Amino acid sequence: MHILVVEDHAPLARNLAEGLEQHGHSADFAADGAHGLGLALDNHYDLVLLDLTLPGIDGLEVCRRLRDQSARRIPVLMLTARDALHDKLAGFDSGADDYLVKPFALEELLARCHALARRHTLHQHHTLAIGSLSIDRQAQAAARDGQPLRLHPAGYQILLALAEAHPRTVTRSELTHALWGDDPPDSDALRSHMYLLRQALDKPFARAMLLTVHGVGFRIDAAA
């Protein structure tokens, strides 16, 4: 998973970074509410770990604004030293999906992260349809106008990321991270994969579905 950690206590943030990376996850970090909210709105995360007590905007307000302003439902696990019932209820009322009281064991944090990720996909259909495009997540296959697309595995991952984010534009950095995590290749391999994806997705058809948003990234055109 790609996780956003909003935590102002530096030692805890370092411990979280090490623990998440050891278990195959990647993380971005923010030490205050405003920075964390900006990252959450501008990037695609699978989960947000959100401290309740933050400089500037506190965690409750960050969660409220995230729910009001984000185009997608991002699972939020709130972290706090406050264990009173009214504090927990305030966290849930602000839009948090789960609540973990400090100090906590890394194993419990990871278990809750995985549970939230599973819960987030419970009601998703295996098939995702956008205009003439259909993607079967279970079969990892795609078709346009009923015609199967011959996609390289990287091309499928790019197409799935674009479709799941639709109608939002996905940045180059988001796609690079989706393909290679925190270890991208030195060359501009994404350009080659985008070319191959266009050959499969757009070349046989009258209108292009894969659009470039100059200076930003790429998006899917449902009207094509």
PDB file of C-alpha atoms in Angstrom, residues 23-156:
ATOM      1  CA  HIS A  23       6.399  -4.989   5.429  1.00  0.00           C
ATOM      2  CA  GLY A  24       6.470  -3.875   1.795  1.00  0.00           C
ATOM      3  CA  HIS A  25       4.552  -0.608   2.063  1.00  0.00           C
ATOM      4  CA  SER A  26       5.639   2.888   1.052  1.00  0.00           C
ATOM      5  CA  ALA A  27       4.834   6.083   2.889  1.00  0.00           C
ATOM      6  CA  ASP A  28       4.821   9.853   2.570  1.00  0.00           C
ATOM      7  CA  PHE A  29       4.993  12.001   5.681  1.00  0.00           C
ATOM      8  CA  ALA A  30       3.653  15.323   6.910  1.00  0.00           C
ATOM      9  CA  ALA A  31       4.315  16.923  10.302  1.00  0.00           C
ATOM     10  CA  ASP A  32       1.366  19.326  10.373  1.00  0.00           C
ATOM     11  CA  GLY A  33      -2.283  19.311   9.396  1.00  0.00           C
ATOM     12  CA  ALA A  34      -2.137  21.725   6.471  1.00  0.00           C
ATOM     13  CA  HIS A  35       0.699  19.827   4.766  1.00  0.00           C
ATOM     14  CA  GLY A  36      -1.012  16.506   5.369  1.00  0.00           C
ATOM     15  CA  LEU A  37      -4.308  17.706   3.934  1.00  0.00           C
ATOM     16  CA  GLY A  38      -2.564  19.079   0.859  1.00  0.00           C
ATOM     17  CA  LEU A  39      -0.751  15.786   0.220  1.00  0.00           C
ATOM     18  CA  ALA A  40      -3.940  13.768   0.725  1.00  0.00           C
ATOM     19  CA  LEU A  41      -5.855  15.890  -1.784  1.00  0.00           C
ATOM     20  CA  ASP A  42      -3.085  16.059  -4.393  1.00  0.00           C
ATOM     21  CA  ASN A  43      -1.954  12.415  -4.406  1.00  0.00           C
ATOM     22  CA  HIS A  44      -3.438   8.923  -4.541  1.00  0.00           C
ATOM     23  CA  TYR A  45      -3.052   7.068  -1.233  1.00  0.00           C
ATOM     24  CA  ASP A  46      -4.488   3.734  -0.187  1.00  0.00           C
ATOM     25  CA  LEU A  47      -4.710   4.847   3.436  1.00  0.00           C
ATOM     26  CA  VAL A  48      -4.098   7.840   5.706  1.00  0.00           C
ATOM     27  CA  LEU A  49      -2.658   7.446   9.220  1.00  0.00           C
ATOM     28  CA  LEU A  50      -3.725  10.666  10.906  1.00  0.00           C
ATOM     29  CA  ASP A  51      -2.570  11.956  14.295  1.00  0.00           C
ATOM     30  CA  LEU A  52      -5.279  13.746  16.246  1.00  0.00           C
ATOM     31  CA  THR A  53      -3.091  16.445  17.835  1.00  0.00           C
ATOM     32  CA  LEU A  54      -1.246  18.353  15.102  1.00  0.00           C
ATOM     33  CA  PRO A  55       0.222  21.839  14.711  1.00  0.00           C
ATOM     34  CA  GLY A  56      -2.093  24.261  12.934  1.00  0.00           C
ATOM     35  CA  ILE A  57      -5.080  22.246  11.720  1.00  0.00           C
ATOM     36  CA  ASP A  58      -5.803  19.357  14.091  1.00  0.00           C
ATOM     37  CA  GLY A  59      -6.586  15.828  12.934  1.00  0.00           C
ATOM     38  CA  LEU A  60     -10.339  16.179  13.335  1.00  0.00           C
ATOM     39  CA  GLU A  61     -10.450  19.194  11.044  1.00  0.00           C
ATOM     40  CA  VAL A  62      -8.075  17.559   8.549  1.00  0.00           C
ATOM     41  CA  CYS A  63     -10.403  14.561   8.367  1.00  0.00           C
ATOM     42  CA  ARG A  64     -13.498  16.740   7.937  1.00  0.00           C
ATOM     43  CA  ARG A  65     -11.913  18.747   5.122  1.00  0.00           C
ATOM     44  CA  LEU A  66     -10.620  15.597   3.454  1.00  0.00           C
ATOM     45  CA  ARG A  67     -14.130  14.134   3.419  1.00  0.00           C
ATOM     46  CA  ASP A  68     -15.579  17.387   2.062  1.00  0.00           C
ATOM     47  CA  GLN A  69     -12.945  18.078  -0.595  1.00  0.00           C
ATOM     48  CA  SER A  70     -11.644  14.718  -1.839  1.00  0.00           C
ATOM     49  CA  ALA A  71     -13.213  13.168  -4.930  1.00  0.00           C
ATOM     50  CA  ARG A  72     -12.665   9.658  -3.528  1.00  0.00           C
ATOM     51  CA  ARG A  73     -13.183   7.951  -0.195  1.00  0.00           C
ATOM     52  CA  ILE A  74      -9.740   7.469   1.366  1.00  0.00           C
ATOM     53  CA  PRO A  75      -9.641   5.185   4.421  1.00  0.00           C
ATOM     54  CA  VAL A  76      -8.479   7.136   7.499  1.00  0.00           C
ATOM     55  CA  LEU A  77      -7.008   5.499  10.622  1.00  0.00           C
ATOM     56  CA  MET A  78      -6.767   8.067  13.408  1.00  0.00           C
ATOM     57  CA  LEU A  79      -3.841   7.803  15.846  1.00  0.00           C
ATOM     58  CA  THR A  80      -4.080   9.470  19.251  1.00  0.00           C
ATOM     59  CA  ALA A  81      -3.132   9.291  22.912  1.00  0.00           C
ATOM     60  CA  ARG A  82      -6.691  10.271  23.860  1.00  0.00           C
ATOM     61  CA  ASP A  83      -8.598   7.166  24.895  1.00  0.00           C
ATOM     62  CA  ALA A  84     -11.809   8.657  26.300  1.00  0.00           C
ATOM     63  CA  LEU A  85     -15.038   7.564  24.630  1.00  0.00           C
ATOM     64  CA  HIS A  86     -16.016  11.119  23.657  1.00  0.00           C
ATOM     65  CA  ASP A  87     -12.648  11.552  21.906  1.00  0.00           C
ATOM     66  CA  LYS A  88     -13.204   8.373  19.901  1.00  0.00           C
ATOM     67  CA  LEU A  89     -16.725   9.419  18.999  1.00  0.00           C
ATOM     68  CA  ALA A  90     -15.429  12.819  17.852  1.00  0.00           C
ATOM     69  CA  GLY A  91     -12.934  11.031  15.613  1.00  0.00           C
ATOM     70  CA  PHE A  92     -15.601   8.874  14.008  1.00  0.00           C
ATOM     71  CA  ASP A  93     -17.911  11.865  13.669  1.00  0.00           C
ATOM     72  CA  SER A  94     -15.218  13.715  11.727  1.00  0.00           C
ATOM     73  CA  GLY A  95     -15.110  10.880   9.177  1.00  0.00           C
ATOM     74  CA  ALA A  96     -12.411   8.542  10.508  1.00  0.00           C
ATOM     75  CA  ASP A  97     -12.807   4.850   9.650  1.00  0.00           C
ATOM     76  CA  ASP A  98     -10.886   3.490  12.632  1.00  0.00           C
ATOM     77  CA  TYR A  99      -9.185   4.694  15.792  1.00  0.00           C
ATOM     78  CA  LEU A 100      -5.960   3.437  17.416  1.00  0.00           C
ATOM     79  CA  VAL A 101      -4.775   4.625  20.824  1.00  0.00           C
ATOM     80  CA  LYS A 102      -1.071   5.278  21.447  1.00  0.00           C
ATOM     81  CA  PRO A 103       1.091   3.506  22.368  1.00  0.00           C
ATOM     82  CA  PHE A 104       0.299   0.650  19.996  1.00  0.00           C
ATOM     83  CA  ALA A 105       2.052  -2.415  18.630  1.00  0.00           C
ATOM     84  CA  LEU A 106       3.167  -2.283  15.000  1.00  0.00           C
ATOM     85  CA  GLU A 107       1.450  -5.632  14.409  1.00  0.00           C
ATOM     86  CA  GLU A 108      -1.905  -4.201  15.438  1.00  0.00           C
ATOM     87  CA  LEU A 109      -1.402  -1.113  13.274  1.00  0.00           C
ATOM     88  CA  LEU A 110      -0.601  -3.273  10.245  1.00  0.00           C
ATOM     89  CA  ALA A 111      -3.596  -5.541  10.917  1.00  0.00           C
ATOM     90  CA  ARG A 112      -5.916  -2.525  11.059  1.00  0.00           C
ATOM     91  CA  CYS A 113      -4.388  -1.083   7.882  1.00  0.00           C
ATOM     92  CA  HIS A 114      -5.021  -4.306   5.988  1.00  0.00           C
ATOM     93  CA  ALA A 115      -8.557  -4.567   7.380  1.00  0.00           C
ATOM     94  CA  LEU A 116      -9.353  -1.022   6.221  1.00  0.00           C
ATOM     95  CA  ALA A 117      -7.917  -1.707   2.771  1.00  0.00           C
ATOM     96  CA  ARG A 118     -10.072  -4.830   2.426  1.00  0.00           C
ATOM     97  CA  ARG A 119     -13.151  -3.016   3.699  1.00  0.00           C
ATOM     98  CA  HIS A 120     -12.580  -0.257   1.144  1.00  0.00           C
ATOM     99  CA  THR A 121     -12.862  -2.765  -1.739  1.00  0.00           C
ATOM    100  CA  LEU A 122     -15.690  -4.937  -0.385  1.00  0.00           C
ATOM    101  CA  HIS A 123     -18.429  -3.442  -2.550  1.00  0.00           C
ATOM    102  CA  GLN A 124     -16.385  -2.890  -5.698  1.00  0.00           C
ATOM    103  CA  HIS A 125     -17.411  -4.959  -8.715  1.00  0.00           C
ATOM    104  CA  HIS A 126     -14.764  -7.023 -10.447  1.00  0.00           C
ATOM    105  CA  THR A 127     -15.627  -5.204 -13.680  1.00  0.00           C
ATOM    106  CA  LEU A 128     -14.982  -1.492 -14.033  1.00  0.00           C
ATOM    107  CA  ALA A 129     -16.676   0.252 -16.979  1.00  0.00           C
ATOM    108  CA  ILE A 130     -15.878   3.736 -18.301  1.00  0.00           C
ATOM    109  CA  GLY A 131     -17.514   4.583 -21.612  1.00  0.00           C
ATOM    110  CA  SER A 132     -16.456   1.979 -24.165  1.00  0.00           C
ATOM    111  CA  LEU A 133     -13.713   0.671 -21.867  1.00  0.00           C
ATOM    112  CA  SER A 134     -14.238  -2.292 -19.544  1.00  0.00           C
ATOM    113  CA  ILE A 135     -11.668  -3.718 -17.134  1.00  0.00           C
ATOM    114  CA  ASP A 136     -12.009  -7.075 -15.398  1.00  0.00           C
ATOM    115  CA  ARG A 137      -9.946  -6.782 -12.211  1.00  0.00           C
ATOM    116  CA  GLN A 138     -10.271 -10.470 -11.416  1.00  0.00           C
ATOM    117  CA  ALA A 139      -9.028 -11.614 -14.833  1.00  0.00           C
ATOM    118  CA  GLN A 140      -6.645  -8.623 -15.161  1.00  0.00           C
ATOM    119  CA  ALA A 141      -7.931  -8.046 -18.671  1.00  0.00           C
ATOM    120  CA  ALA A 142      -9.421  -5.082 -20.535  1.00  0.00           C
ATOM    121  CA  ALA A 143     -11.564  -4.512 -23.626  1.00  0.00           C
ATOM    122  CA  ARG A 144     -12.796  -1.535 -25.645  1.00  0.00           C
ATOM    123  CA  ASP A 145     -16.049  -1.748 -27.585  1.00  0.00           C
ATOM    124  CA  GLY A 146     -16.022  -5.433 -26.706  1.00  0.00           C
ATOM    125  CA  GLN A 147     -12.654  -5.919 -28.395  1.00  0.00           C
ATOM    126  CA  PRO A 148      -9.994  -7.436 -26.077  1.00  0.00           C
ATOM    127  CA  LEU A 149      -6.907  -5.272 -25.613  1.00  0.00           C
ATOM    128  CA  ARG A 150      -3.474  -6.871 -25.801  1.00  0.00           C
ATOM    129  CA  LEU A 151      -1.726  -5.194 -22.895  1.00  0.00           C
ATOM    130  CA  HIS A 152       1.714  -5.605 -21.373  1.00  0.00           C
ATOM    131  CA  PRO A 153       1.425  -6.076 -17.557  1.00  0.00           C
ATOM    132  CA  ALA A 154       2.726  -2.538 -17.013  1.00  0.00           C
ATOM    133  CA  GLY A 155       0.196  -1.205 -19.516  1.00  0.00           C
ATOM    134  CA  TYR A 156      -2.605  -2.955 -17.644  1.00  0.00           C
TER     135      TYR A 156
END
